[in-house]
CSV table of N, CA, C and O in Angstrom, one decimal:
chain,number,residue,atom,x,y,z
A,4,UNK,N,-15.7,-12.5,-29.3
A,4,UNK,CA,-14.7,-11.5,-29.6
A,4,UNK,C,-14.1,-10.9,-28.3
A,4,UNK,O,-15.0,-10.6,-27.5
A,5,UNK,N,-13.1,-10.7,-28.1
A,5,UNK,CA,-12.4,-10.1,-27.1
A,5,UNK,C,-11.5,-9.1,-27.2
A,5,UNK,O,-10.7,-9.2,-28.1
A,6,UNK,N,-11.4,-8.0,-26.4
A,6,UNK,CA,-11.0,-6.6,-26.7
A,6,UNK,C,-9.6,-6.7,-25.8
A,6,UNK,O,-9.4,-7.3,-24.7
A,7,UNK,N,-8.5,-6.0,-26.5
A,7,UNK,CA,-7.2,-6.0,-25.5
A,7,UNK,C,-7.2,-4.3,-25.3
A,7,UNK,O,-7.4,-3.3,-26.1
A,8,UNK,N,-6.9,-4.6,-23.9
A,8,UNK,CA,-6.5,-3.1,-23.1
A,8,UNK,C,-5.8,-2.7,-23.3
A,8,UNK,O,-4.8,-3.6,-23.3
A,9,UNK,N,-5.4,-1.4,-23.6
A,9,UNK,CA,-4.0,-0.9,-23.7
A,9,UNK,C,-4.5,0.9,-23.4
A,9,UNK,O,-5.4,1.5,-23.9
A,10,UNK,N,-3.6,1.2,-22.5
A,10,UNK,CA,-4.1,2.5,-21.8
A,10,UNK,C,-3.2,3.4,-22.1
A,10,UNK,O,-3.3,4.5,-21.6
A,11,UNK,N,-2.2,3.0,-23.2
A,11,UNK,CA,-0.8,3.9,-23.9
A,11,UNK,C,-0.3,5.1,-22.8
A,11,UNK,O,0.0,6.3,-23.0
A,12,UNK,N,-0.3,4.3,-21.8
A,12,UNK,CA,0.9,5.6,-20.8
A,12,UNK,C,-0.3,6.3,-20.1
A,12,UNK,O,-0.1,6.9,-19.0
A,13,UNK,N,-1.4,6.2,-20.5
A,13,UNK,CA,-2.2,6.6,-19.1
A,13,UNK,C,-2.0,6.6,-18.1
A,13,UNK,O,-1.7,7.6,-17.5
A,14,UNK,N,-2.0,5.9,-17.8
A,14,UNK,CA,-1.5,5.6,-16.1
A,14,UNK,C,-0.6,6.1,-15.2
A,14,UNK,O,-0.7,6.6,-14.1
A,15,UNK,N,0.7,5.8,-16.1
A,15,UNK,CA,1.7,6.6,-15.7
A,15,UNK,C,1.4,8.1,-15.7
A,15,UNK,O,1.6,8.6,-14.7
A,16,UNK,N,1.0,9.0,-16.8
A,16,UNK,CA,0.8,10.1,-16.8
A,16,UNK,C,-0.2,10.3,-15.6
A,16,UNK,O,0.2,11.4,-15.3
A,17,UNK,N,-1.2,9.9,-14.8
A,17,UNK,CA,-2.3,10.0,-14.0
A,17,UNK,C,-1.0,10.2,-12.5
A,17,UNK,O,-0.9,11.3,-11.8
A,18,UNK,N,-0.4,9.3,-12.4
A,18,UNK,CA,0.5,8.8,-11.6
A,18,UNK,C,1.8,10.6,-11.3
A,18,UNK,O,2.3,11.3,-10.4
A,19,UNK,N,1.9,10.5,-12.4
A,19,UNK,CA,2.7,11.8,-12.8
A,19,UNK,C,1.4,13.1,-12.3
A,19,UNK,O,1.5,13.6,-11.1
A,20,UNK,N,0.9,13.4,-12.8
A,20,UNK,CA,-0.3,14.5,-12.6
A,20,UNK,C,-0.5,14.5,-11.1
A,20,UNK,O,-0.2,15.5,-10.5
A,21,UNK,N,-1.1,13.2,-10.4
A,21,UNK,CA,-1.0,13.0,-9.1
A,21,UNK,C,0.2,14.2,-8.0
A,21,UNK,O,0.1,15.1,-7.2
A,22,UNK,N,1.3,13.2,-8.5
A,22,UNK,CA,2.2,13.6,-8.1
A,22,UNK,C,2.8,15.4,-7.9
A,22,UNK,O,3.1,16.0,-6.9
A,23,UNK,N,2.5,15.7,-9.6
A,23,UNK,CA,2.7,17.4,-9.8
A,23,UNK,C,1.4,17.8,-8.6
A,23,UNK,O,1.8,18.5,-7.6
A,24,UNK,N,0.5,17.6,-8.7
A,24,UNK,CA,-0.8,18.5,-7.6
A,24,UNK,C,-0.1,17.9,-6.5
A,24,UNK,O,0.7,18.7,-5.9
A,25,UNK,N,-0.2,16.8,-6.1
A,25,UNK,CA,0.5,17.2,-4.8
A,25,UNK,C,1.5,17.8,-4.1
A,25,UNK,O,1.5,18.1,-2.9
A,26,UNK,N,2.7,18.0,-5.1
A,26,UNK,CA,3.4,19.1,-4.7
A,26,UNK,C,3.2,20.4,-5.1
A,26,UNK,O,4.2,21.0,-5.0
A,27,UNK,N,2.4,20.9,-5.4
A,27,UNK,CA,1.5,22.1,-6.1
A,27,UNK,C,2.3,22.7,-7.3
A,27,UNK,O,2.6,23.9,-7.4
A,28,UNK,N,2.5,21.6,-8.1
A,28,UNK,CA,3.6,22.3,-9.3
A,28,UNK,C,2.5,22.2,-10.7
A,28,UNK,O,1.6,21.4,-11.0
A,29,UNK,N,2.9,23.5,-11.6
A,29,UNK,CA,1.9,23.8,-12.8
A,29,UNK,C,2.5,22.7,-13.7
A,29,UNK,O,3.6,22.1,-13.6
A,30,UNK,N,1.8,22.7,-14.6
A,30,UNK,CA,1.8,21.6,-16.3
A,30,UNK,C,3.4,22.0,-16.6
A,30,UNK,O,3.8,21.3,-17.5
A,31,UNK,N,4.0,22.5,-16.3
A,31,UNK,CA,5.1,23.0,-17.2
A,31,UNK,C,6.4,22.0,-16.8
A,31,UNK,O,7.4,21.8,-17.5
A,32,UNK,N,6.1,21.6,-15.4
A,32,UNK,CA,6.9,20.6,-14.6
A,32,UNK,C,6.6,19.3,-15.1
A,32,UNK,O,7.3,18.4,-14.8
A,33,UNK,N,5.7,19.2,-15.8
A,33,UNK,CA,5.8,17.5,-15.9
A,33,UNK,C,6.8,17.0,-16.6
A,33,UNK,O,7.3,16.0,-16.1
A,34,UNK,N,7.5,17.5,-18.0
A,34,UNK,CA,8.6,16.7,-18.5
A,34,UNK,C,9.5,16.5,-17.4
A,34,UNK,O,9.9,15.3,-17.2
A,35,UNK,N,9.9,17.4,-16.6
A,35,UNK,CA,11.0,17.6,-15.3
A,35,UNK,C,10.6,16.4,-14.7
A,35,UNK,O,11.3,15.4,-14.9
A,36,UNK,N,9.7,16.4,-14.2
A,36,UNK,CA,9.1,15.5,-13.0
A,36,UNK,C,9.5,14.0,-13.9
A,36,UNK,O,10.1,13.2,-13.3
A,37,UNK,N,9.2,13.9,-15.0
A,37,UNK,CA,9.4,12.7,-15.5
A,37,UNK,C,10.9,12.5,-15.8
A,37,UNK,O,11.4,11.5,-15.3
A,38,UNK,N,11.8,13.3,-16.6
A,38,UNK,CA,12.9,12.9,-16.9
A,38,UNK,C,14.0,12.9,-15.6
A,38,UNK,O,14.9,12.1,-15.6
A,39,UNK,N,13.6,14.0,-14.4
A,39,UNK,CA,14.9,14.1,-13.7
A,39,UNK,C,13.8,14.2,-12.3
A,39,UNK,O,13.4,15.3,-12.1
A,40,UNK,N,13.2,13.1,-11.4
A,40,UNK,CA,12.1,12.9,-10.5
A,40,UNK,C,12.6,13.6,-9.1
A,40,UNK,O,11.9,14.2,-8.3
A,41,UNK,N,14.3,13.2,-9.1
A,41,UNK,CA,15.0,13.4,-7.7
A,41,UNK,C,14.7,14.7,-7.2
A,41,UNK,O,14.1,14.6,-6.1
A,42,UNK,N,14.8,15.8,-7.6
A,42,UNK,CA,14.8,16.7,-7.1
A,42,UNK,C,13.2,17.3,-6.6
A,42,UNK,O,13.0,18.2,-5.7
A,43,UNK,N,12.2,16.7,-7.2
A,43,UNK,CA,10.7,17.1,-6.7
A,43,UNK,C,10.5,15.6,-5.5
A,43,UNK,O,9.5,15.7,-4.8
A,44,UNK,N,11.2,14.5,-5.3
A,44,UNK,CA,11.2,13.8,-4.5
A,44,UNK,C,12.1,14.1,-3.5
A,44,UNK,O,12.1,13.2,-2.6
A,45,UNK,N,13.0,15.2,-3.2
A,45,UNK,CA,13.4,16.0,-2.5
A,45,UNK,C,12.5,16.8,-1.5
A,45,UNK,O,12.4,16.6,-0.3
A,46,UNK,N,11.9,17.7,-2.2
A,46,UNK,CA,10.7,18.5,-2.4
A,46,UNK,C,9.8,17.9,-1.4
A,46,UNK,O,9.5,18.6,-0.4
A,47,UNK,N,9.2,16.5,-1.7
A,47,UNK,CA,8.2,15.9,-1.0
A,47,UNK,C,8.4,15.7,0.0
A,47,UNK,O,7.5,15.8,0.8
A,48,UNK,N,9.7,15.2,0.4
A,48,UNK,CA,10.3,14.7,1.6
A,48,UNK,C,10.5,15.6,2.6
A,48,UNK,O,10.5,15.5,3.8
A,49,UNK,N,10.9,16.7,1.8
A,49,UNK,CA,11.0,18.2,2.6
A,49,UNK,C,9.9,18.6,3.5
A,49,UNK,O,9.9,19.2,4.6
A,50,UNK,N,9.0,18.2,2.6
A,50,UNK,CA,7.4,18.7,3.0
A,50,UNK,C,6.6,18.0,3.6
A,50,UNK,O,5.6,18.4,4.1
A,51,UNK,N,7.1,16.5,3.7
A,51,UNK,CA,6.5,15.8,4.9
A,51,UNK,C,7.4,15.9,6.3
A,51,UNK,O,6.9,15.5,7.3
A,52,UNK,N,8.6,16.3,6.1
A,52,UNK,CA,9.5,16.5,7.1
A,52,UNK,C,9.1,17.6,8.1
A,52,UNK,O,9.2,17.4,9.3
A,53,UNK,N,8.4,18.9,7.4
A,53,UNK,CA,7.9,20.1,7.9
A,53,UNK,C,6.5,19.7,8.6
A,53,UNK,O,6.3,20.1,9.8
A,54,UNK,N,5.7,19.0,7.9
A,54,UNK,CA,4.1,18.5,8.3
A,54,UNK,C,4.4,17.9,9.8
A,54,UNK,O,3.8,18.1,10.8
A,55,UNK,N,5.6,17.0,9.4
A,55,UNK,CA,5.2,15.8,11.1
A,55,UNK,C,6.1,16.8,11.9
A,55,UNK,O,5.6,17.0,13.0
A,56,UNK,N,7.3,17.6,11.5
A,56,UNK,CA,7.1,18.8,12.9
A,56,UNK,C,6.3,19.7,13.3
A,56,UNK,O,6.3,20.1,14.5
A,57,UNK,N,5.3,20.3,12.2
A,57,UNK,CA,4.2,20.8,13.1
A,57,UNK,C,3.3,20.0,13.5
A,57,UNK,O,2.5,20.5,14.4
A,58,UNK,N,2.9,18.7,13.1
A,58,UNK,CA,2.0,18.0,14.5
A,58,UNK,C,2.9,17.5,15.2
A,58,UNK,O,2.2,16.5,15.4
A,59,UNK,N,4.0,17.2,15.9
A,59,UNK,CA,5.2,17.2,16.7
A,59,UNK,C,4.7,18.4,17.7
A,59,UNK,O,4.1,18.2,18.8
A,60,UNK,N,5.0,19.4,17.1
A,60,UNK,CA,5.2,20.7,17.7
A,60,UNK,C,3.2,21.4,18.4
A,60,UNK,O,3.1,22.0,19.4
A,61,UNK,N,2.2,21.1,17.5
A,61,UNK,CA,1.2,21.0,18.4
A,61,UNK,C,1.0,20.1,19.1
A,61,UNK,O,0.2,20.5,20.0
A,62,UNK,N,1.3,19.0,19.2
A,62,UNK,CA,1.1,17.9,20.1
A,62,UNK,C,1.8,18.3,21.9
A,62,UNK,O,1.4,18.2,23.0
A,63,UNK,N,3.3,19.0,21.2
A,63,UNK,CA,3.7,19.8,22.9
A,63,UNK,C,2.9,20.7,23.0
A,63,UNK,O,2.6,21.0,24.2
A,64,UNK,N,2.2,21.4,22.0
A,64,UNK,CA,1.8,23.1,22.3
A,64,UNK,C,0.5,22.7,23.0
A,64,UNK,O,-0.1,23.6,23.6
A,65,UNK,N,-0.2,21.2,22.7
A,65,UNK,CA,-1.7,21.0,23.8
A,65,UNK,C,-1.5,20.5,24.6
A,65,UNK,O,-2.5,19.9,25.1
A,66,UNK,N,0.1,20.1,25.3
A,66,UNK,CA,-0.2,19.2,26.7
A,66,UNK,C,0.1,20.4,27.5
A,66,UNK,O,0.5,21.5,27.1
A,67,UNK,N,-0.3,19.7,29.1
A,67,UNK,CA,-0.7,20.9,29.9
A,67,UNK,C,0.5,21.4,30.1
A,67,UNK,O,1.5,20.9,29.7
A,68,UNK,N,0.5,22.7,30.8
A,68,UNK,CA,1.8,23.5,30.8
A,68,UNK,C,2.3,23.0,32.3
A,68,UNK,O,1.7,22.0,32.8
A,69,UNK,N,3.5,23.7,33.1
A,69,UNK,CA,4.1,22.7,34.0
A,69,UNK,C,3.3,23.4,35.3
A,69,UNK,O,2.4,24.3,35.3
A,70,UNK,N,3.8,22.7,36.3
A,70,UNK,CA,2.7,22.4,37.4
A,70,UNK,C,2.7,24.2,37.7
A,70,UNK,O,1.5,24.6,37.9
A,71,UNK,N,3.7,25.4,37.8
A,71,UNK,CA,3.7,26.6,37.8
A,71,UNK,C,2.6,27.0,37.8
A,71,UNK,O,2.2,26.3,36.9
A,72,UNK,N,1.7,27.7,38.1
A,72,UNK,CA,0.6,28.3,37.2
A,72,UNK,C,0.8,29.9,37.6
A,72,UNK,O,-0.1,30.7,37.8
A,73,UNK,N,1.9,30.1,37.6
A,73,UNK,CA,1.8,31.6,38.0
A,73,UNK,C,2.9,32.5,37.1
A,73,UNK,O,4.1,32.0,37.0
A,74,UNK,N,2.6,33.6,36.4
A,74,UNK,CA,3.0,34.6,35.5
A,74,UNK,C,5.0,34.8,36.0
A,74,UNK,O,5.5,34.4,37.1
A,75,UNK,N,5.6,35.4,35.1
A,75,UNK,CA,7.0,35.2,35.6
A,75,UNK,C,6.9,36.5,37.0
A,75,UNK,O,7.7,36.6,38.0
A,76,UNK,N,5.8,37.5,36.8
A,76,UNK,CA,5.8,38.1,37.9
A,76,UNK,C,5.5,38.1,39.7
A,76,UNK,O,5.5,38.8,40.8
A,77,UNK,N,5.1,36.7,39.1
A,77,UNK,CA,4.4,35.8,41.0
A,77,UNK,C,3.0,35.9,40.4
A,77,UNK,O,2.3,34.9,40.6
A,78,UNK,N,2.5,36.8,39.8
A,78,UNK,CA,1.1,36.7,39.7
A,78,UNK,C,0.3,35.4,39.1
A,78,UNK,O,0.7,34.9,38.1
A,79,UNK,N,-1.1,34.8,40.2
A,79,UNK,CA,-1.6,33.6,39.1
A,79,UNK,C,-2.0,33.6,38.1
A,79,UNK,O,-1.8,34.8,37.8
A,80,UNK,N,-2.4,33.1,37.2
A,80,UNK,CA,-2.5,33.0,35.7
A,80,UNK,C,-3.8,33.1,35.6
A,80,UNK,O,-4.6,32.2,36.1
A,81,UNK,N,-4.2,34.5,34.8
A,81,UNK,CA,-6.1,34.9,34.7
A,81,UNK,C,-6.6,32.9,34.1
A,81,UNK,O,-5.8,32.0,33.8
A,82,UNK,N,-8.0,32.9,34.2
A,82,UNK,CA,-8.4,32.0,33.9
A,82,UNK,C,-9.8,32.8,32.9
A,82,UNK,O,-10.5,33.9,32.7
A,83,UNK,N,-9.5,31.5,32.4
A,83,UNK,CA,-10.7,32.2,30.6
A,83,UNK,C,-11.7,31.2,30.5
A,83,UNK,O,-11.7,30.0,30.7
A,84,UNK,N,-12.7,32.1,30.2
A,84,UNK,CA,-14.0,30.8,30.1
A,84,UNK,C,-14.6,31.2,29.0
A,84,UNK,O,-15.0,32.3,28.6
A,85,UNK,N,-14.5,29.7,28.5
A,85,UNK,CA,-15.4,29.2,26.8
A,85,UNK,C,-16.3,28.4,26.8
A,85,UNK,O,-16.7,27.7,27.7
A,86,UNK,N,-17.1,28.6,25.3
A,86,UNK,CA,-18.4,27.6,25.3
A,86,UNK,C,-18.1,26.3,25.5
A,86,UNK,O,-16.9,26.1,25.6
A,87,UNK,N,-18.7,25.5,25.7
A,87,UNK,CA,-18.6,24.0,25.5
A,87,UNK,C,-18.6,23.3,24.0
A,87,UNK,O,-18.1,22.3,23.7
A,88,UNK,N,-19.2,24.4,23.2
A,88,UNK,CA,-18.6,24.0,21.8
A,88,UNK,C,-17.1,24.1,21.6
A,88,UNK,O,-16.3,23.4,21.0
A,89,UNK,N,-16.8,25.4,22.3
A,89,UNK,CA,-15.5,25.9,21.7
A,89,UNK,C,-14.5,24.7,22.4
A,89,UNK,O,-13.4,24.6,21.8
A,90,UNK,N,-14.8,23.8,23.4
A,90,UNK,CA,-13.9,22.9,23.7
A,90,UNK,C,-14.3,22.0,23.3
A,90,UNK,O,-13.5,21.3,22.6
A,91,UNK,N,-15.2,21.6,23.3
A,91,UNK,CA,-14.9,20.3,22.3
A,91,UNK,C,-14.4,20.3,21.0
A,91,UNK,O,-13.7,19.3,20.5
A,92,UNK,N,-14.7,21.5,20.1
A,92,UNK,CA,-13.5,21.8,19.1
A,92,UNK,C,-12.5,21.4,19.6
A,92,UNK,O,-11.8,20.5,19.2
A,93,UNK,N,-12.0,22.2,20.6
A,93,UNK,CA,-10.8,21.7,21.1
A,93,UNK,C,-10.1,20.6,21.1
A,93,UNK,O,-9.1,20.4,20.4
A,94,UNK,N,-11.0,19.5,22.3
A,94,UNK,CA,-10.6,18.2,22.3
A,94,UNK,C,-10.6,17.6,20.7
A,94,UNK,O,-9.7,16.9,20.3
A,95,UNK,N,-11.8,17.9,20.0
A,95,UNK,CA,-11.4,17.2,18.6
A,95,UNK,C,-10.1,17.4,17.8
A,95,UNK,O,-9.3,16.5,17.4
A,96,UNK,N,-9.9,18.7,17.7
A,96,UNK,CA,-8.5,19.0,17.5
A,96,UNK,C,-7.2,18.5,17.8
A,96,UNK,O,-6.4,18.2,16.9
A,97,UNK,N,-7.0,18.4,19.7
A,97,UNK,CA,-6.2,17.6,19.9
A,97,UNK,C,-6.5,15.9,19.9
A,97,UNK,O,-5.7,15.0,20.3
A,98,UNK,N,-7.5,15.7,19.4
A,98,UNK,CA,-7.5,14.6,19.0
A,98,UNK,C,-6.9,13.7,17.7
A,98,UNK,O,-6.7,12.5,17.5
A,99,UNK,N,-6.9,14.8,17.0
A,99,UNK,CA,-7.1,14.8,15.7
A,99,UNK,C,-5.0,14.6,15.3
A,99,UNK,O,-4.3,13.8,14.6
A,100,UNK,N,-4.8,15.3,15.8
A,100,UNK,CA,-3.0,15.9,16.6
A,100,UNK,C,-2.7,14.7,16.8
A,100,UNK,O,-2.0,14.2,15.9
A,101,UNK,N,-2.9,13.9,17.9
A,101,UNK,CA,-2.5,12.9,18.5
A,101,UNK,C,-2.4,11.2,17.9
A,101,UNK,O,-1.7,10.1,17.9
A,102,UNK,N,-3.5,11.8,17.4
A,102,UNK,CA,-3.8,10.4,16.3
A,102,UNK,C,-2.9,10.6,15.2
A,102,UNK,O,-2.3,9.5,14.9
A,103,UNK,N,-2.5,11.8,14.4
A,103,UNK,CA,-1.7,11.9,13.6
A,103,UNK,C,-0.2,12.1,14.2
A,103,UNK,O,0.6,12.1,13.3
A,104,UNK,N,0.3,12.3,15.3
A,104,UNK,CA,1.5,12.1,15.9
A,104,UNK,C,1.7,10.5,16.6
A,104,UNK,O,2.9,10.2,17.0
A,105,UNK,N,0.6,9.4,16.8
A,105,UNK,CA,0.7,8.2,17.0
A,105,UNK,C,1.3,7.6,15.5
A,105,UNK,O,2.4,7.0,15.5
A,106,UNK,N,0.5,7.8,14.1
A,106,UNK,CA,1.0,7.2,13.5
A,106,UNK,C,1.7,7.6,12.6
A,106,UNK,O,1.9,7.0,11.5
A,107,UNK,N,2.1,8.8,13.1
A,107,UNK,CA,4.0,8.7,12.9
A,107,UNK,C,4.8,8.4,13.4
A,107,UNK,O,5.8,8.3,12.8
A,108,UNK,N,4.7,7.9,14.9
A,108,UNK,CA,5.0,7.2,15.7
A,108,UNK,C,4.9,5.9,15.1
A,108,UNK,O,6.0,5.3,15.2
A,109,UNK,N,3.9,5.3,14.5
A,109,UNK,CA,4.0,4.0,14.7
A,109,UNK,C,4.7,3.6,13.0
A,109,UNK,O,4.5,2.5,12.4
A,110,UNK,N,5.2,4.3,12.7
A,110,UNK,CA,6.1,4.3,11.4
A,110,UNK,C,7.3,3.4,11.3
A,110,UNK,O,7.5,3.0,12.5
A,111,UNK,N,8.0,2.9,10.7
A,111,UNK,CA,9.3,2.2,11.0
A,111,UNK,C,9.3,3.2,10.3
A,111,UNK,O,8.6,3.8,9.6
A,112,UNK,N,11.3,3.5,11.2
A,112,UNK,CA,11.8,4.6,10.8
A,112,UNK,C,13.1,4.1,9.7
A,112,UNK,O,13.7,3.1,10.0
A,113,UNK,N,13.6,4.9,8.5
A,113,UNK,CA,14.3,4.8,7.7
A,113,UNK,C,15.7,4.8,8.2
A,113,UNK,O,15.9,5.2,9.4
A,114,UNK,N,16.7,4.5,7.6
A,114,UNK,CA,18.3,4.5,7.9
A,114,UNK,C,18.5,6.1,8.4
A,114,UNK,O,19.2,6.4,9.4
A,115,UNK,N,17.9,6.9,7.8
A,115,UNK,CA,18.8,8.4,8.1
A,115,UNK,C,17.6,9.0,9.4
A,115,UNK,O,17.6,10.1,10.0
A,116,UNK,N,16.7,8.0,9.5
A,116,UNK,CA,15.8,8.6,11.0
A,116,UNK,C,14.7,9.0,10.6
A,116,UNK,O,13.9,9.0,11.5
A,117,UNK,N,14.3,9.4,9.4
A,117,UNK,CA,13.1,9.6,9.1
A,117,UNK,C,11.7,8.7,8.6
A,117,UNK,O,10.6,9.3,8.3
């Protein structure tokens, strides 16, 4: 005897639900989400648009600053001393940055650049 699968729209609804949490939208959105998608696929695009400019924008904010090291007043620039934990947090972090600004980098980019 053999059993036929039928998941009556499960899936798609999982797919849907997915989607609603990821853009952090309540139960109330899902008919929307399903009848009219464009505008929360706006939404998403918006929000990965914002994401890869802030690792864009930490990735300048951890390379070194310019060869200058002195205050706009002539004065040199105090120096700060941290644990060895607290930098290797560090390095992890910009590691972490870099890796995720490579592969956006290594993205083929769409017609409008994104």
């Amino acid at each position: 005897m053999s059993v036929i699968e039928h998941d009556f729209g499960a899936g798609k609804r999982r797919k849907e639900k997915r989607f609603r949490d990821l853009l952090s939208l309540d139960a109330l959105h899902e008919q929307n989400v399903r009848n009219n998608p464009l505008p929360y696929l706006e939404r998403a695009s918006e929000r990965i648009y914002q994401l890869e400019k802030t690792i864009f924008e930490a990735a300048l904010a951890a390379r070194p600053a310019a060869a200058d090291e002195t205050t706009p007043d002539g004065a040199p620039v105090p120096t700060v001393t941290i644990t060895i934990s607290e930098y290797r947090r560090l390095l992890a972090c910009r590691k972490l940055v870099d890796t995720a600004l490579e592969e956006i980098q290594a993205r083929p980019q769409d017609d409008d650049g994104r």
